C-alpha positions as a printed NumPy array, in Angstrom:
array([[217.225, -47.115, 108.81 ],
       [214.295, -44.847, 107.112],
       [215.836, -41.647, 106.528],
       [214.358, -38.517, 107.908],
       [212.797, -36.545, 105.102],
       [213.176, -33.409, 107.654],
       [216.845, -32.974, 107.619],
       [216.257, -32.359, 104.376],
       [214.184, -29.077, 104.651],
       [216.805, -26.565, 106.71 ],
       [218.721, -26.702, 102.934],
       [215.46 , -26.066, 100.975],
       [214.764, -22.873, 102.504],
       [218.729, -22.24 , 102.629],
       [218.182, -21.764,  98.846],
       [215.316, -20.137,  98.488],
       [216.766, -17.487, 101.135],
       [219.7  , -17.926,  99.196],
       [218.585, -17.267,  95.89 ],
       [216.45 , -14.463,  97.312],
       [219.133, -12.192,  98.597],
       [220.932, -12.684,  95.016],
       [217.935, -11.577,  93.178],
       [218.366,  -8.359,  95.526],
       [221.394,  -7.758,  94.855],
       [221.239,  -7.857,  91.468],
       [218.361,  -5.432,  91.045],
       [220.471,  -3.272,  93.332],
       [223.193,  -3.633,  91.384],
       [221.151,  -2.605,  87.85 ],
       [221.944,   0.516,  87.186],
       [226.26 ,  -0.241,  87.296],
       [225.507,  -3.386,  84.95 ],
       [225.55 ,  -2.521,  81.074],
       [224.018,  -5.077,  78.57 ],
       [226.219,  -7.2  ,  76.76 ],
       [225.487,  -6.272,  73.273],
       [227.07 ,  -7.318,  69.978],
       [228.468,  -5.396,  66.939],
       [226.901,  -6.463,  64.092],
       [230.46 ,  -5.725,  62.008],
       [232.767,  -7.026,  64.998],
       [233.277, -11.031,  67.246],
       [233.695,  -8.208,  70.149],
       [231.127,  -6.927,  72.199],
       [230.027,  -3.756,  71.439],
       [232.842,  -0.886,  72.485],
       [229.901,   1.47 ,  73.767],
       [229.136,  -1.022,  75.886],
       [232.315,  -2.725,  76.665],
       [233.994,  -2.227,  79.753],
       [236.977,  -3.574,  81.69 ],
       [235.152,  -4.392,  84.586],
       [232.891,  -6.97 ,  85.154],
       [230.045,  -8.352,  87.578],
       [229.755, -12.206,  88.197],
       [226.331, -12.856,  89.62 ],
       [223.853, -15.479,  90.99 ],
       [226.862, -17.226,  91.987],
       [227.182, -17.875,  95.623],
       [227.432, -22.277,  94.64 ],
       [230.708, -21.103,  93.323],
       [234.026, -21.691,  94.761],
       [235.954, -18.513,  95.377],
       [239.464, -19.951,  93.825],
       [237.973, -21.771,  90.987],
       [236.201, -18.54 ,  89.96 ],
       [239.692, -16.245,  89.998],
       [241.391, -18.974,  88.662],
       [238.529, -19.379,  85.643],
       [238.588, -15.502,  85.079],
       [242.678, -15.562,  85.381],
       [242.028, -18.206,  81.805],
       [240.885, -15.117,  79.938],
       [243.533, -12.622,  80.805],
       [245.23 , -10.393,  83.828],
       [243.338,  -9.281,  86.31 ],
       [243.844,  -5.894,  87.985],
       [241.353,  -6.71 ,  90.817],
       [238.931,  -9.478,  91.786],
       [237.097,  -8.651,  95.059],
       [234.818, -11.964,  96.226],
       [233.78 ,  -9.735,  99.541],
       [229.538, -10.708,  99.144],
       [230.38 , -13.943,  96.792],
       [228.476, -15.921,  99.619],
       [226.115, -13.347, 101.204],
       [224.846, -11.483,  97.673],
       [226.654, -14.139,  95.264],
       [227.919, -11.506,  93.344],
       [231.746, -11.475,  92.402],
       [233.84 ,  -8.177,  91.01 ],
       [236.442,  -8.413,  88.221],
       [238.589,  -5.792,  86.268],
       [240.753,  -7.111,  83.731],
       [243.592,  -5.011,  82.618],
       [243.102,  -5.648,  78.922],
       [239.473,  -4.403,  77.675],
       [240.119,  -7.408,  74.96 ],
       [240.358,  -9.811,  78.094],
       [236.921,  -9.01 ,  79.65 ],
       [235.021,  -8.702,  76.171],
       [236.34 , -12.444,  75.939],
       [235.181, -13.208,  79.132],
       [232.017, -11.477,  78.917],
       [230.991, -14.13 ,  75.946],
       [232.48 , -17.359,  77.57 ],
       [232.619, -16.897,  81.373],
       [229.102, -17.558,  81.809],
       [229.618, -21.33 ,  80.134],
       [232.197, -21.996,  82.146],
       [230.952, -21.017,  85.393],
       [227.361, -22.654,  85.07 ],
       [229.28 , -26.359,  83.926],
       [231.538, -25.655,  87.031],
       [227.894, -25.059,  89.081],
       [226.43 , -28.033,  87.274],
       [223.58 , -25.547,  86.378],
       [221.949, -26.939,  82.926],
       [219.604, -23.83 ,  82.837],
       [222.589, -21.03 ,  82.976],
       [221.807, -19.338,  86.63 ],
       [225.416, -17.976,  86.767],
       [225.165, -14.551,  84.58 ],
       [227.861, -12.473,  83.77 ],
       [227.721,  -8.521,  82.971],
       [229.751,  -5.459,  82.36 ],
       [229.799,  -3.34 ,  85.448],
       [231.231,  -0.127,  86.665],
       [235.061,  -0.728,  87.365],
       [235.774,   0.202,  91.015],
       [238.287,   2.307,  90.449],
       [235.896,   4.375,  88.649],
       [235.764,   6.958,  91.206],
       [239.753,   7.41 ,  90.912],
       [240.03 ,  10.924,  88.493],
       [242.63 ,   9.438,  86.438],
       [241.956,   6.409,  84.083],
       [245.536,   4.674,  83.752],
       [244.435,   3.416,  79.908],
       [244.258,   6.66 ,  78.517],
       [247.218,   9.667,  77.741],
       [246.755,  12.715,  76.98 ],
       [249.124,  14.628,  74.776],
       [248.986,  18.675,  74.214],
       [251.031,  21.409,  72.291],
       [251.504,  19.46 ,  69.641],
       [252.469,  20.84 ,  66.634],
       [249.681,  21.084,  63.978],
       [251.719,  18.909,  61.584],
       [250.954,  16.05 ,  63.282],
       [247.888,  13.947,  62.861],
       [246.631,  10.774,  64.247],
       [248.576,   8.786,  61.993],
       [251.968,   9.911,  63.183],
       [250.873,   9.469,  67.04 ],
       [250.346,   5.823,  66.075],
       [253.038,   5.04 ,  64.641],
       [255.394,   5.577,  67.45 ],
       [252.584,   4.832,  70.307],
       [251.268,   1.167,  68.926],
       [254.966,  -0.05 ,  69.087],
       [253.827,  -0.242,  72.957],
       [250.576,  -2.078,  72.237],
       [247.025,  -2.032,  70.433],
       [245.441,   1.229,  70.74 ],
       [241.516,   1.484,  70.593],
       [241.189,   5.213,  69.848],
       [243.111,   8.111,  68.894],
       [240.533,  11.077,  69.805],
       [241.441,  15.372,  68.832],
       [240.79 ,  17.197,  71.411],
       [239.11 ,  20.877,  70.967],
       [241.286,  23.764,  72.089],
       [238.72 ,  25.145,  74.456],
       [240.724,  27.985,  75.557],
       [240.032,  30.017,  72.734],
       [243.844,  30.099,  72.114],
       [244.524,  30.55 ,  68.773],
       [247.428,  28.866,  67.642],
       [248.742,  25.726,  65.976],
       [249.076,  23.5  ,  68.823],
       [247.004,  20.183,  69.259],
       [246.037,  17.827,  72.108],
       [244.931,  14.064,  71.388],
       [243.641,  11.621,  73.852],
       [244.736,   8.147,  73.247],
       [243.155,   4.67 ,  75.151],
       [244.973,   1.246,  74.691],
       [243.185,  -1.643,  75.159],
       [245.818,  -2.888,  78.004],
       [246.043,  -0.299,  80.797],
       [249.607,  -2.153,  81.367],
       [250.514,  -0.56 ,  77.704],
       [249.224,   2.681,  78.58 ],
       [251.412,   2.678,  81.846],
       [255.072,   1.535,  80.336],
       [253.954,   4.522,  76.918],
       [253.488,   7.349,  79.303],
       [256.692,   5.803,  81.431],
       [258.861,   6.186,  78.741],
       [257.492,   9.099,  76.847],
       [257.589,  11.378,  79.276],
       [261.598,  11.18 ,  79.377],
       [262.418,  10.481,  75.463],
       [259.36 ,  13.108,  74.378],
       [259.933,  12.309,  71.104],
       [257.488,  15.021,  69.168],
       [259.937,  18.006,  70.26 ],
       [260.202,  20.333,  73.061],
       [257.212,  21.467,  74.708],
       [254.819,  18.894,  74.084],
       [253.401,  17.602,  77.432],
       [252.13 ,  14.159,  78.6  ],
       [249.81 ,  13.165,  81.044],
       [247.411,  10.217,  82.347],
       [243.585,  10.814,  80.901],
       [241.121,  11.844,  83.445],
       [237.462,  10.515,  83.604],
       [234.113,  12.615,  83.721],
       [232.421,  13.543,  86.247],
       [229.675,  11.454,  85.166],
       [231.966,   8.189,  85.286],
       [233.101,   8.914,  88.714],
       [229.652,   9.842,  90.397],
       [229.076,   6.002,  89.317],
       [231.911,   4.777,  90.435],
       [231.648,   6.68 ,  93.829],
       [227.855,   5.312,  94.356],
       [228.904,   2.001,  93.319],
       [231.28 ,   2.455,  96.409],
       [228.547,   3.338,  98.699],
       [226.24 ,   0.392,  97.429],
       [228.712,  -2.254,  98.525],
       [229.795,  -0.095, 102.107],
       [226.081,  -0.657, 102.55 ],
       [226.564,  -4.358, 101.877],
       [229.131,  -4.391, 103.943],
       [227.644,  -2.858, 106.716],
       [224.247,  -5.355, 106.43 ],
       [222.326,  -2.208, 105.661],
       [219.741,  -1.397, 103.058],
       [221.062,   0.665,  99.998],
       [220.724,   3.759,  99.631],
       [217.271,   5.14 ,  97.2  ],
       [218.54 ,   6.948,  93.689],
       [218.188,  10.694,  95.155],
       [218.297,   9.518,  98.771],
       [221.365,  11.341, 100.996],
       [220.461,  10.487, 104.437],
       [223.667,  12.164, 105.822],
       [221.927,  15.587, 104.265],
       [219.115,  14.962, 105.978],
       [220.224,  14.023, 109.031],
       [222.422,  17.471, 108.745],
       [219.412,  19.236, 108.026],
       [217.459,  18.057, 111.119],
       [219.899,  18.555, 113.172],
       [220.236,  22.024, 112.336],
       [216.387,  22.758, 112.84 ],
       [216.96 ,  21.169, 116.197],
       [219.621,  23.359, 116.577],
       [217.74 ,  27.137, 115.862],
       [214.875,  25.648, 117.644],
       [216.177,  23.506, 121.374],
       [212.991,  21.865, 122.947],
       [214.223,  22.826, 126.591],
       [214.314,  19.764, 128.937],
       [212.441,  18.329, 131.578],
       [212.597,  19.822, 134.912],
       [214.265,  17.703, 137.692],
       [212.352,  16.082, 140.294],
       [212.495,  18.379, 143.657],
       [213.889,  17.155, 146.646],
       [212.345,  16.348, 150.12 ],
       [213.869,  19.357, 151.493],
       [213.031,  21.729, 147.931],
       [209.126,  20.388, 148.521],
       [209.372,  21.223, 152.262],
       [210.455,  24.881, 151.329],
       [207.972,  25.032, 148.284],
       [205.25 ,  24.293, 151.007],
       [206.461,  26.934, 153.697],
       [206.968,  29.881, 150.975],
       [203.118,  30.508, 150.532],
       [202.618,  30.819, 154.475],
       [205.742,  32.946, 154.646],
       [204.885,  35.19 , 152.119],
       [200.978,  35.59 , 153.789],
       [203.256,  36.52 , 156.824],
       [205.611,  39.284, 155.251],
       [201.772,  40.654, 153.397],
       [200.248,  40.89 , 156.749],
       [203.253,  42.619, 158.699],
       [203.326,  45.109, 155.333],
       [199.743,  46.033, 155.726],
       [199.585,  46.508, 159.865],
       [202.529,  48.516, 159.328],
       [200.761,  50.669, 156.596],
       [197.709,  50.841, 158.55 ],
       [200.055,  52.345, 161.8  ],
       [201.585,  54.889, 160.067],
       [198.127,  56.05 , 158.564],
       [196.649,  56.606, 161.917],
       [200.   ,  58.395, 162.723],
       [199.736,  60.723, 159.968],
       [195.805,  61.65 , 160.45 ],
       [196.915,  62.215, 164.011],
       [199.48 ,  64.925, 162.923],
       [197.284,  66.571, 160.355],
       [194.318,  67.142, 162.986],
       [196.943,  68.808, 165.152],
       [198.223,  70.827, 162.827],
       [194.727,  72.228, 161.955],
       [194.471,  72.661, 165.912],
       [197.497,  75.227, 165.777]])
């Protein structure tokens, strides 16, 4: 039988639709995505650059399991969402280990575009925003305070890296304007995990003395606007809706609108009338004539009345 070239067509513009909405998503998704840049002196990605969290995209030919289970090959994952993987082609992934998703960063792409069969490399993979950016605590980080001045970074890792490979060890300013000879340091590990089971057991052995206090870091305000809007953006997804413009807070507006509406009510229509209101609206002009004329006759009486009584009066 001569196949029908036709059935073939329905697909065709499948892809191009297909490939469409990626593109879209992926310029909507632009300004969560960081590049993935390399340090000259390092194999790793660079750390300004690096983070845990990563954005698999063009990738809606993909199959959801093969892609965790590829991504599970490079480390732990705290979260993989696949939620728009076939209606944006974009997949979310947060590694616990920073190491882990640098890793990925370099090598997931290869192994997701021979899984596609892609020769030209359509399947790209970027750092993103994590989405637990919004949270105000980051679980990799602890902050220690009141520490005594004869302490340095040195002595924090010594006892801390016996829980895994820290990436910083940052001195924090006293920005009190306390004077004394306490310190606070901020520490991140590369493995939130190792972060997690430090500040678990330091917080009971506390072994830098009496008084020194441990906590989880927080982020900045800056990191969790992003990871708040990045929130939003997918909701939007979600919903089918457009995303929201940089700048753009409908809700505000809307608020604002209403609330002109509100100081200024355009008053509503006026109801039809009735047969019997129309009847009455007819017979009030003829009534009203009536009640005018009585008025007047009576008027007019009681003026001939009273020129009656004045010309007798002048008679007496």
């Amino acid at each position: 039988a001569t196949p029908n070239l036709n059935q073939f067509q329905p697909s065709q513009e499948d892809d191009v639709q297909r490939s469409q909405k990626e593109q879209e998503a992926v310029e909507e998704l632009k300004p969560f995505l960081r590049e993935n840049k390399r340090d000259g002196n390092s194999s790793n990605s660079s750390s300004s650059a690096s983070s845990r969290g990563l954005a698999i995209l063009f990738a809606s030919s993909l199959n959801v399991p093969d892609v965790r289970s590829t991504c599970e090959a490079f480390g732990a994952l705290e979260s993989f969402r696949s939620d728009f993987a076939e209606t944006k082609g974009v997949y979310f992934a947060t590694f616990y280990d920073l190491r882990s998703a640098q890793l990925a960063v370099e090598e997931l792409p290869k192994a997701l575009n021979q899984m596609s069969g892609m020769s030209g490399g359509k399947v790209e993979v970027n750092y993103c925003v994590p989405l637990n950016s919004s949270s105000v605590t980051d679980e990799s980080m602890i902050f220690i305070s009141n520490l005594q001045d004869t302490y340095d970074e040195q002595d924090l890792s010594q006892v801390l890296s016996s829980f895994g490979e820290i990436r910083s060890i940052h001195y924090q300013t006293n920005m009190s304007g306390d004077v004394s000879d306490l310190s606070s340091y901020l520490v991140e590990f590369y493995d939130t995990q190792d972060a997690k089971q430090a500040l678990l057991e330091l917080e009971h052995t506390n072994p830098w003395g009496e008084g020194v206090t441990l906590r989880v870091g927080t982020r900045t305000p800056k990191q969790r606007k992003q990871g708040k809007d990045l929130l939003v953006l997918m909701s939007c997804w979600r919903k089918g809706a457009p995303a929201k413009r940089e700048g753009h807070t409908p809700s505000i507006e809307a608020n604002q609108t209403a609330h002109i509406h509100a100081k200024s009510p355009i008053p509503p229509a006026p109801a039809p009338l009735s047969n019997f209101q129309q009847q009455e609206a007819a017979v009030a002009p003829a009534q009203q004539q009536r009640i005018q004329g009585q008025t007047n006759q009576q008027y007019q009486v009681s003026g001939s009345a009273q020129t009656q009584y004045q010309f007798a009066a002048q008679g007496d």
